[in-house]
mmCIF file of C-alpha atoms in Angstrom:
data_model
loop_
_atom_site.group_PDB
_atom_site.id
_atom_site.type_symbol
_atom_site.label_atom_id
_atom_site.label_comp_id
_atom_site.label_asym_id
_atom_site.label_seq_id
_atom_site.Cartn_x
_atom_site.Cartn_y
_atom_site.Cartn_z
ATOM 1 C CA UNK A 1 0.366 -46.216 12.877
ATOM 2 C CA UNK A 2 -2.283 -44.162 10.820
ATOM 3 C CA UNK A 3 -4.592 -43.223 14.086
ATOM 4 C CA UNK A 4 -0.801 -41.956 15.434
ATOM 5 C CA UNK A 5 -0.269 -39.602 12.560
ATOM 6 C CA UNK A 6 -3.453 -38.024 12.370
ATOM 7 C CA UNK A 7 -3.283 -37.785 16.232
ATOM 8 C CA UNK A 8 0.015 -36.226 16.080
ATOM 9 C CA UNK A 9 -1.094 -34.075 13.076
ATOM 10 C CA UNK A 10 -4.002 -32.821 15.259
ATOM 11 C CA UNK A 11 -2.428 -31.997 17.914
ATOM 12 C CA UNK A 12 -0.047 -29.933 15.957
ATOM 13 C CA UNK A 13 -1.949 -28.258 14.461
ATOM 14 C CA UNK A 14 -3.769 -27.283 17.717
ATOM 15 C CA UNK A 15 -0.258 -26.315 18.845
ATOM 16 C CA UNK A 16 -0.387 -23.888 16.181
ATOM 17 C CA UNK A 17 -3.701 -22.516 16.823
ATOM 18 C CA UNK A 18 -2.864 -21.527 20.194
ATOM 19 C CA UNK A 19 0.109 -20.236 18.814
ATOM 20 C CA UNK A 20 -1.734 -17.827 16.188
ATOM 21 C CA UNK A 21 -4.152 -17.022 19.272
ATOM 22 C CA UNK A 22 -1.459 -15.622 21.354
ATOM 23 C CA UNK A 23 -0.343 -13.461 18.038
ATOM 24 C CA UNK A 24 -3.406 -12.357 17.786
ATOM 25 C CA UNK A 25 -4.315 -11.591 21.582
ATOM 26 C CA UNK A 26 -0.973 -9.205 21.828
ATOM 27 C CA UNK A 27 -0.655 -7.740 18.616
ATOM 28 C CA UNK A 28 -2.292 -4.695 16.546
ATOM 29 C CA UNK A 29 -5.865 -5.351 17.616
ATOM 30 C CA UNK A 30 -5.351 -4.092 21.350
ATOM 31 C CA UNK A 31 -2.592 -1.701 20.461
ATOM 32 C CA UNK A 32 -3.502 0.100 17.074
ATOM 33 C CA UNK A 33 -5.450 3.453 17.461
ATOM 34 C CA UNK A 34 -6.386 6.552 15.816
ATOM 35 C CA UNK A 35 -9.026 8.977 15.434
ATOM 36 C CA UNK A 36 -10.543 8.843 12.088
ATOM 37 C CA UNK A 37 -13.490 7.611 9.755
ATOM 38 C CA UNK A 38 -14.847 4.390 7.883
ATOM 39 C CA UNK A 39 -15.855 4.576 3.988
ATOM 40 C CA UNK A 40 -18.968 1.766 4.268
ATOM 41 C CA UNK A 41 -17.634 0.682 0.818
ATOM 42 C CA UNK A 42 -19.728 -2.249 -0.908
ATOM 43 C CA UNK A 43 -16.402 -4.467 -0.381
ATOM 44 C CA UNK A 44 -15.443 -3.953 3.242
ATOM 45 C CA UNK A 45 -15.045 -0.868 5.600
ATOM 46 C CA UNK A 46 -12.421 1.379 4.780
ATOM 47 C CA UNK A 47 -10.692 3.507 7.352
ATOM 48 C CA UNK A 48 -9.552 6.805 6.672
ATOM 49 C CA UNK A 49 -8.188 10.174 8.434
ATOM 50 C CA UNK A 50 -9.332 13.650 7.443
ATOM 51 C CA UNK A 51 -8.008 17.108 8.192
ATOM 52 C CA UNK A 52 -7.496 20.750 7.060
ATOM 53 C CA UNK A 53 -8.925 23.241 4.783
ATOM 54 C CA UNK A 54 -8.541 23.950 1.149
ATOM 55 C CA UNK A 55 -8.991 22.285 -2.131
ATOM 56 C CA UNK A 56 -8.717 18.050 -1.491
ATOM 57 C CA UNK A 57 -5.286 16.470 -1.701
ATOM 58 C CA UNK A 58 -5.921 12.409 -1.861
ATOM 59 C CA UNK A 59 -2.386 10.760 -0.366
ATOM 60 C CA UNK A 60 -2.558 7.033 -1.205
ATOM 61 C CA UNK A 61 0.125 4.108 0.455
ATOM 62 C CA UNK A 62 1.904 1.867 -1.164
ATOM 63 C CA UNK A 63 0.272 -1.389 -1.422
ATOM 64 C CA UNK A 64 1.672 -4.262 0.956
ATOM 65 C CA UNK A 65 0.749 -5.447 4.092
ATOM 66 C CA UNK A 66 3.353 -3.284 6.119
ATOM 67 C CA UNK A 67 1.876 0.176 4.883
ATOM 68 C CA UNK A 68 -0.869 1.969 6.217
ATOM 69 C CA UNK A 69 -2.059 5.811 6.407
ATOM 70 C CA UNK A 70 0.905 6.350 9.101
ATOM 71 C CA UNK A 71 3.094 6.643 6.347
ATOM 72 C CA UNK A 72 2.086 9.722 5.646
ATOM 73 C CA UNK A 73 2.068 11.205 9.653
ATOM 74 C CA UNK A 74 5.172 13.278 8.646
ATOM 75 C CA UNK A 75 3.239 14.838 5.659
ATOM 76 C CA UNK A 76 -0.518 15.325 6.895
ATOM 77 C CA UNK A 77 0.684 18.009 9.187
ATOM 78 C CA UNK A 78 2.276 19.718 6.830
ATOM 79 C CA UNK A 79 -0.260 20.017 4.465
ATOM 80 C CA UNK A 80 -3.392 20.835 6.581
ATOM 81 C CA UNK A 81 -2.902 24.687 6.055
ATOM 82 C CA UNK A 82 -3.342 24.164 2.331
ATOM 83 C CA UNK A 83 -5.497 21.215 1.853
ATOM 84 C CA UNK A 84 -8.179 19.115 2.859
ATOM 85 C CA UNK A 85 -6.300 15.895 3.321
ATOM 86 C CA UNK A 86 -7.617 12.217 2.658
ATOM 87 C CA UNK A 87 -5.926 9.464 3.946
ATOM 88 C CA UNK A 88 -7.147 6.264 3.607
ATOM 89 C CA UNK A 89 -6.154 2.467 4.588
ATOM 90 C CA UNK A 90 -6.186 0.748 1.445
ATOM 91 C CA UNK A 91 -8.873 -2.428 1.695
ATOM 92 C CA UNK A 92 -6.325 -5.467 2.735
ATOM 93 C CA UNK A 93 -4.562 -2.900 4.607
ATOM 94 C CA UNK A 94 -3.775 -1.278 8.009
ATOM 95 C CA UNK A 95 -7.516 -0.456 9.976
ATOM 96 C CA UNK A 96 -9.540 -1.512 6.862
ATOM 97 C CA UNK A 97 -11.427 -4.730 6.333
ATOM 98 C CA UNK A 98 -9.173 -7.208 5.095
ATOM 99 C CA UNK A 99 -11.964 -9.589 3.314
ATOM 100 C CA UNK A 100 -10.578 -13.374 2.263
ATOM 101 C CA UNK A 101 -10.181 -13.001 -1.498
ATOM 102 C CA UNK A 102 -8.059 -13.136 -4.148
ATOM 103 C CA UNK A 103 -6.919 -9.398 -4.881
ATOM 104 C CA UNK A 104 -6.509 -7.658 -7.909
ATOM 105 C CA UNK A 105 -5.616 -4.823 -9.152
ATOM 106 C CA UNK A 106 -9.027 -4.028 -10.562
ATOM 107 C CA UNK A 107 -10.566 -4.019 -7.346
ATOM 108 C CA UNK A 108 -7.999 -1.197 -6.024
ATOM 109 C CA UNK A 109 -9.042 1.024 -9.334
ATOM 110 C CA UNK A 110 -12.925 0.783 -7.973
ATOM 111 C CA UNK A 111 -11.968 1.566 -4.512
ATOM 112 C CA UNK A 112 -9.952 5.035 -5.158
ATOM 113 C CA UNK A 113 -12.626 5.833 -8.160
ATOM 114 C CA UNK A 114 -15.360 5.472 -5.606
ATOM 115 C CA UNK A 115 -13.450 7.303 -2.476
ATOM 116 C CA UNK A 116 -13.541 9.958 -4.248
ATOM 117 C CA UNK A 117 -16.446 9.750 -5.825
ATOM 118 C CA UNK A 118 -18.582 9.228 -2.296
ATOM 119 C CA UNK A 119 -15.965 10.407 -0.082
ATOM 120 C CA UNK A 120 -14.498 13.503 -1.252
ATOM 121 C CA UNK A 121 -17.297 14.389 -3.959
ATOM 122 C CA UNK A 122 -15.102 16.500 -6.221
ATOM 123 C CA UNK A 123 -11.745 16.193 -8.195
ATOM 124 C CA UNK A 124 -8.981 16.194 -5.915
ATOM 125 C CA UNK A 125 -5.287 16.564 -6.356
ATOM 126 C CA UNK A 126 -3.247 12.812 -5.714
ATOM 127 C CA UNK A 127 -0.029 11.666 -4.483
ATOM 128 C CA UNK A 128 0.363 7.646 -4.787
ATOM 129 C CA UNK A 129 3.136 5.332 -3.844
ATOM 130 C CA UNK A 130 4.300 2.280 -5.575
ATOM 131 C CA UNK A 131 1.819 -0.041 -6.895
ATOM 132 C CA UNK A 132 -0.878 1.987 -5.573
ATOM 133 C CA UNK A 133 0.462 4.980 -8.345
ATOM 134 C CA UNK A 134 -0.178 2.773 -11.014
ATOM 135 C CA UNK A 135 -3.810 1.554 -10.472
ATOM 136 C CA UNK A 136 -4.774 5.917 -9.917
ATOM 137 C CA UNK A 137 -3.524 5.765 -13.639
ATOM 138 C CA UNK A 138 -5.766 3.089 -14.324
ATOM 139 C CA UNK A 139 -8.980 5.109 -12.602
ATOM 140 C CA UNK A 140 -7.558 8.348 -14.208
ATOM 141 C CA UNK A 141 -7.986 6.651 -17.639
ATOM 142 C CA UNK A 142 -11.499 5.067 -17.107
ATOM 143 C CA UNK A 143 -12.823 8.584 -15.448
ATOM 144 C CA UNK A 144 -10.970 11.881 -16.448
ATOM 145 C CA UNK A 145 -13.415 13.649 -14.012
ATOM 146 C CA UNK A 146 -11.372 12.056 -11.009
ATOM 147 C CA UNK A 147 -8.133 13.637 -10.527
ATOM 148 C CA UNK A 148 -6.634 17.597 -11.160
ATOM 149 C CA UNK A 149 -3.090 16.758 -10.513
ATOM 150 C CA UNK A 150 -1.255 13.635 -9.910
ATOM 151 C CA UNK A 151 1.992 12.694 -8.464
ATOM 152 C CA UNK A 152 3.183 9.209 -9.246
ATOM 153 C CA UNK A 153 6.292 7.960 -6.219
ATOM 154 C CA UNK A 154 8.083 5.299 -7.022
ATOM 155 C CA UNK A 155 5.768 3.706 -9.349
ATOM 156 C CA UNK A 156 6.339 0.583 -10.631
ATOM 157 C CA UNK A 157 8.664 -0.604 -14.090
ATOM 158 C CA UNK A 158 6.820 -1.340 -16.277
ATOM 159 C CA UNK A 159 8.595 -4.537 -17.469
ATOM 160 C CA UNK A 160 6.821 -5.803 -13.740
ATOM 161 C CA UNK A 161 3.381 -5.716 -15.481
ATOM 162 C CA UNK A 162 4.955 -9.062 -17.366
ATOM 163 C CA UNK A 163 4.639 -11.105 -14.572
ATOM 164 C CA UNK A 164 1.777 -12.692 -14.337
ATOM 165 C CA UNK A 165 -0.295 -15.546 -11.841
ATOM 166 C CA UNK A 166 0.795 -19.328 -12.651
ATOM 167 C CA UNK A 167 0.467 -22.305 -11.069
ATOM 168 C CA UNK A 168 2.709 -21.616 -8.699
ATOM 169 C CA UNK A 169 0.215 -18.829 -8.090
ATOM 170 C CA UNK A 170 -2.664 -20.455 -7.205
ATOM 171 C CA UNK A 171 -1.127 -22.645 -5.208
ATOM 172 C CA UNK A 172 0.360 -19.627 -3.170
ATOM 173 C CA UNK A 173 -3.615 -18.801 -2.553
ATOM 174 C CA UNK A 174 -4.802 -22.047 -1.131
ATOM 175 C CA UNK A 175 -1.968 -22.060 0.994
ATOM 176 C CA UNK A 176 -2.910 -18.719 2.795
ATOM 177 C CA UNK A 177 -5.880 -19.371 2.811
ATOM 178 C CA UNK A 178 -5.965 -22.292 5.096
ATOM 179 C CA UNK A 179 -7.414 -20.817 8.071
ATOM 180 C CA UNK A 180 -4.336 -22.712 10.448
ATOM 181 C CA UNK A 181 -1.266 -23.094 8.692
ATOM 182 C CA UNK A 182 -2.366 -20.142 6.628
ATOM 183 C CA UNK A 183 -2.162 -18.054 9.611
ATOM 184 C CA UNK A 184 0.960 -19.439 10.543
ATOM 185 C CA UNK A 185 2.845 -18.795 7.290
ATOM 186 C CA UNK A 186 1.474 -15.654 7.416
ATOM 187 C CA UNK A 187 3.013 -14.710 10.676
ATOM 188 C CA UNK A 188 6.187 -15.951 10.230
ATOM 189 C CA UNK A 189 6.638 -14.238 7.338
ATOM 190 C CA UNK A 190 5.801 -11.091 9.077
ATOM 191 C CA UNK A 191 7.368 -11.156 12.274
ATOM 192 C CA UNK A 192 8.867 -8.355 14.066
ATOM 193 C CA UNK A 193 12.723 -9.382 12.605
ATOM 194 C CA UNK A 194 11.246 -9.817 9.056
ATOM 195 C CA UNK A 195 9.450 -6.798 9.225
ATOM 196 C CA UNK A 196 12.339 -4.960 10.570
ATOM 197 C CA UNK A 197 14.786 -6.031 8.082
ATOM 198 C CA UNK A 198 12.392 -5.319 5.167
ATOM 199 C CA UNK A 199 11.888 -1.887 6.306
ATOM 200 C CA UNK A 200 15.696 -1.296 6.912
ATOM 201 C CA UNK A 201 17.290 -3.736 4.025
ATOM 202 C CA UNK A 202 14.651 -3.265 0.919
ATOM 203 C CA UNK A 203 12.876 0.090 1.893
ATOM 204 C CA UNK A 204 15.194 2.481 3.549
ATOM 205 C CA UNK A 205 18.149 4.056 2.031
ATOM 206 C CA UNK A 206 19.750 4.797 5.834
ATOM 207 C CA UNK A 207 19.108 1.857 7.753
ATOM 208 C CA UNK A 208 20.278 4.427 10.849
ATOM 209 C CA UNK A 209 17.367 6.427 10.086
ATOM 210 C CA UNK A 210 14.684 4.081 10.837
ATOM 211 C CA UNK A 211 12.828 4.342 13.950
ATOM 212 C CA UNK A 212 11.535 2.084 16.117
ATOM 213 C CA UNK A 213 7.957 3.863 16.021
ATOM 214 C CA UNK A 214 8.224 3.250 12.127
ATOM 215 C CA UNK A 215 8.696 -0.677 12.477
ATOM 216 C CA UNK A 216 5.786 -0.681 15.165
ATOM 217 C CA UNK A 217 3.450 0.821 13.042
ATOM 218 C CA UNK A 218 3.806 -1.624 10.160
ATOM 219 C CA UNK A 219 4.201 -4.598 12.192
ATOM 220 C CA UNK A 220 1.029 -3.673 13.766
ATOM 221 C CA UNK A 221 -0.632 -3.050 10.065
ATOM 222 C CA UNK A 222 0.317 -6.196 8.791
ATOM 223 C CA UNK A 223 -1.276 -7.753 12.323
ATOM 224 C CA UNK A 224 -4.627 -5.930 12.514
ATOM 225 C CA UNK A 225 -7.447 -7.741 11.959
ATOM 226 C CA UNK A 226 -6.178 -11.265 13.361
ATOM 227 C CA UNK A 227 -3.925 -11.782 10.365
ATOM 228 C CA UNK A 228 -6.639 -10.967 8.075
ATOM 229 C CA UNK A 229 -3.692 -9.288 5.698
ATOM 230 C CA UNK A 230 -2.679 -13.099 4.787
ATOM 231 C CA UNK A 231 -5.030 -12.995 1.954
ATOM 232 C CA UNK A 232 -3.649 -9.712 0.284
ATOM 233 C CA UNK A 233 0.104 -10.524 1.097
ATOM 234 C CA UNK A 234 -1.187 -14.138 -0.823
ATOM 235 C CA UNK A 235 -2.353 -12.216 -3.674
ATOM 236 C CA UNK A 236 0.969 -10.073 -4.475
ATOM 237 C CA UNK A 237 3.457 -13.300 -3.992
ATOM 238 C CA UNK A 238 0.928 -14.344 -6.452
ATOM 239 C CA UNK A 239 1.421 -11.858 -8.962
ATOM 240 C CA UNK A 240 -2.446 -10.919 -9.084
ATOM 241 C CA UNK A 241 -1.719 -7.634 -8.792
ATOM 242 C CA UNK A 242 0.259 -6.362 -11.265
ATOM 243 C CA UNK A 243 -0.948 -4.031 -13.800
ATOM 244 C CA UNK A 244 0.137 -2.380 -17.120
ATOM 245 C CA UNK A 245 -0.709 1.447 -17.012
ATOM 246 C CA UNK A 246 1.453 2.375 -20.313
ATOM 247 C CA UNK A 247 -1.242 3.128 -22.409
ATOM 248 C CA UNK A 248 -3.171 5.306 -19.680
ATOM 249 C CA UNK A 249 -0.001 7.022 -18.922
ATOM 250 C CA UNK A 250 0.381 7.819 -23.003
ATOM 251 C CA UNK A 251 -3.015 8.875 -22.781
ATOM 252 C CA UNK A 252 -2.898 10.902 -19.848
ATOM 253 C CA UNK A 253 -3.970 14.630 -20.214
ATOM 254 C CA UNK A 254 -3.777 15.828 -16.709
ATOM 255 C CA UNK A 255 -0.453 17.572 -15.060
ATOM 256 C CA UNK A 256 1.818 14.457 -13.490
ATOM 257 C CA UNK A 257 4.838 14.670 -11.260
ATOM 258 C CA UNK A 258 7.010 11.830 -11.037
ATOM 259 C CA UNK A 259 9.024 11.744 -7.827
ATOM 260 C CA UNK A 260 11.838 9.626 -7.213
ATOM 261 C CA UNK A 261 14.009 7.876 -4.754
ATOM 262 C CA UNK A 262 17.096 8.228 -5.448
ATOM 263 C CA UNK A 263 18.409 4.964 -4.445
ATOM 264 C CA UNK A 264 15.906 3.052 -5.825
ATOM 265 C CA UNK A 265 15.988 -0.152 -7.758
ATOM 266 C CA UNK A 266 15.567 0.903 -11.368
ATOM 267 C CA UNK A 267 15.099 4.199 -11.213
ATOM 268 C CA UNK A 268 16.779 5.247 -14.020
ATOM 269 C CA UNK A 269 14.524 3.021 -16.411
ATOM 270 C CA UNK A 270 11.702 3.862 -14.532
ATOM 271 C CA UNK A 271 12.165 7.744 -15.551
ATOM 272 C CA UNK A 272 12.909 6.897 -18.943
ATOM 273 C CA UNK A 273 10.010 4.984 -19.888
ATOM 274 C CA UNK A 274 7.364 6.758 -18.242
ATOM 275 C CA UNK A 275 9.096 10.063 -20.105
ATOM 276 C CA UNK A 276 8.801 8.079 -23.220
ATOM 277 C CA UNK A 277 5.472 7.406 -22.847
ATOM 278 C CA UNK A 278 4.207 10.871 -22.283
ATOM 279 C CA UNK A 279 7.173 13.817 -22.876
ATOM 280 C CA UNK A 280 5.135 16.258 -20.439
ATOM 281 C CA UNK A 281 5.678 14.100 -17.150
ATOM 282 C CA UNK A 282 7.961 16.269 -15.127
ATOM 283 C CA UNK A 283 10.634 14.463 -12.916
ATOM 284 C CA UNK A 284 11.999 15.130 -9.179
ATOM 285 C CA UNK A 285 14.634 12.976 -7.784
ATOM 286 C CA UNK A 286 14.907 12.675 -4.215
ATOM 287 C CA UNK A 287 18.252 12.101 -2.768
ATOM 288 C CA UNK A 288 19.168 9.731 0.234
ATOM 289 C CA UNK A 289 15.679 8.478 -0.261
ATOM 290 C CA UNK A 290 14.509 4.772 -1.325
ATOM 291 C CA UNK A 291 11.229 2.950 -1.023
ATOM 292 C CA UNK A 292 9.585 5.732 0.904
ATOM 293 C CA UNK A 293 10.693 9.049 0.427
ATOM 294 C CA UNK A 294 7.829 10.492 2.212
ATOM 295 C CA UNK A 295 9.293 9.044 5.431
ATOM 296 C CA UNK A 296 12.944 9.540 4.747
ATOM 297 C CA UNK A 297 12.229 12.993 3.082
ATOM 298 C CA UNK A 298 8.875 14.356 4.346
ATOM 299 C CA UNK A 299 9.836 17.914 3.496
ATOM 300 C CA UNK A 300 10.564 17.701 -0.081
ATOM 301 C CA UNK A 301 7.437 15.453 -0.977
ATOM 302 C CA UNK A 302 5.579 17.764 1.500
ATOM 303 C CA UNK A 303 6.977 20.901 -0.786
ATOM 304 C CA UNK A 304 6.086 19.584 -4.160
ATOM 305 C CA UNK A 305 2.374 18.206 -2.881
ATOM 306 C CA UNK A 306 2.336 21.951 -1.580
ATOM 307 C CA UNK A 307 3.783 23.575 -5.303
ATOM 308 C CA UNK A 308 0.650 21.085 -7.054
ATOM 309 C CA UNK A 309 -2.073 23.537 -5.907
ATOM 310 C CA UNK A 310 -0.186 26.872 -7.006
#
């Protein structure tokens, strides 16, 4: 009976291999192309597009395993006239290395510190979504010689910063991380219906409005790199990523725009504290917008990034 499990247990799980091998032979890899650049960072390559003239404008994705630079396509080409525009694939993330560790929040603070540091080479002007806004608060705190201007979209509450990794946690991480069944969670939990309804159900305020081209691109970010982006997905389920940025938000002395979806969960609160915590924020709300405002409203966000360098 025992040689019968483990030989049905084997060949399951070489069932499943194949299965992950056929993901990986017709997704992103083949399929996902762009002109740009790598940042030889000391923790993995990092991909990133450049373009324009002017005084540097740093536009930085939200961080999960569906976003990439293409979120910003509908703003880059608006902006070139004015700005020299960075916009990199967070590590984890779209075309960048997506090494097999346990992420944090700290390690996202380095990366944009050092970008611009060895990248761009002088302060630059940022726009950052979600969680991504909150750790250029972090790096704005630890080096005031980063940033000129900042604009903060949908950052996170910052009653989120509570929740912290648990048991449940690090069993999330060895899970992943299992090279076969890993892989297999992984790609169920991104398939092209679950990354479609996330996109339509949890980041879009018009469902109608979503493109196809839209899903495709962050069905093939969460793909590249033969499901590499198991290990960063891992680490937010996991809570490892969550950060408190109240007290470099107080402390803040540069210029910061907070820009607003509308429609989005806790928005109200979200204004109100980060007011609270420094009175000279300044506060746009974007209307029929959600999650990602610079896809559902690429003109406004593309006319206040343009109003930051006047």
């Amino acid at each position: 009976m025992k040689n019968k499990v483990l030989k049905i247990s084997a060949a399951s799980l070489g069932t499943l291999h194949c299965i992950n091998k056929y993901i990986d032979s017709n997704s992103a890899n083949n399929t996902m192309k762009a002109s740009g650049k790598y940042y030889h960072w000391k923790h993995g390559e990092i991909f990133y597009r450049v373009a324009g003239e002017g005084s540097p404008l740093l536009l930085i994705h939200d961080l999960n395993v569906f976003s990439s630079e293409n979120d910003w396509n509908q703003i880059m080409n608006r902006l070139t006239s004015k700005y020299r525009v960075y916009v990199p694939d967070l590590i984890g993330c779209g075309r960048s290395e997506k090494p097999s560790v346990t992420y944090t929040g700290y390690l996202y603070v380095q990366l944009i510190s050092d970008f611009i540091k060895d990248v761009i080479g002088e302060e630059a002007n940022a726009a950052a979504e979600g969680l991504s806004a909150a750790y250029v608060m972090m790096a704005d705190s630890l080096d005031k010689n980063l940033f000129k201007k900042i604009m903060l979209i949908n950052p996170p509450a910052l009653s989120s910063a509570r929740k912290l990794p648990d048991q449940r946690s690090k069993a999330l991480i060895r899970l992943f991380g299992l090279p076969i069944i890993g892989k297999t969670c992984y790609y169920i939990a991104v398939n092209k219906s679950n990354t479609e309804n996330y996109l339509s159900e949890t980041c879009f305020y018009n469902p109608f409005g979503l493109k196809q081209q839209t899903v495709k691109a962050a069905y093939q970010a969460a793909h590249f790199r033969n499901g590499g982006g198991r290990f960063l997905f891992a680490s937010l389920q996991a809570n490892y990523l969550n950060v408190n940025p109240a007290e470099a938000i107080k402390k803040a002395e540069k210029e910061i725009l907070l820009v607003l979806g509308e429609q989005l969960p806790a928005m109200e609160d979200i204004a109100e504290k980060y007011t609270e915590l420094n009175d000279t924020i300044k506060v746009n709300i974007i209307k029929n917008a959600r999650m990602l405002p610079e896809v559902e409203a690429p003109d406004e966000i593309a006319d206040f990034l343009c109003e930051m360098d006047s």
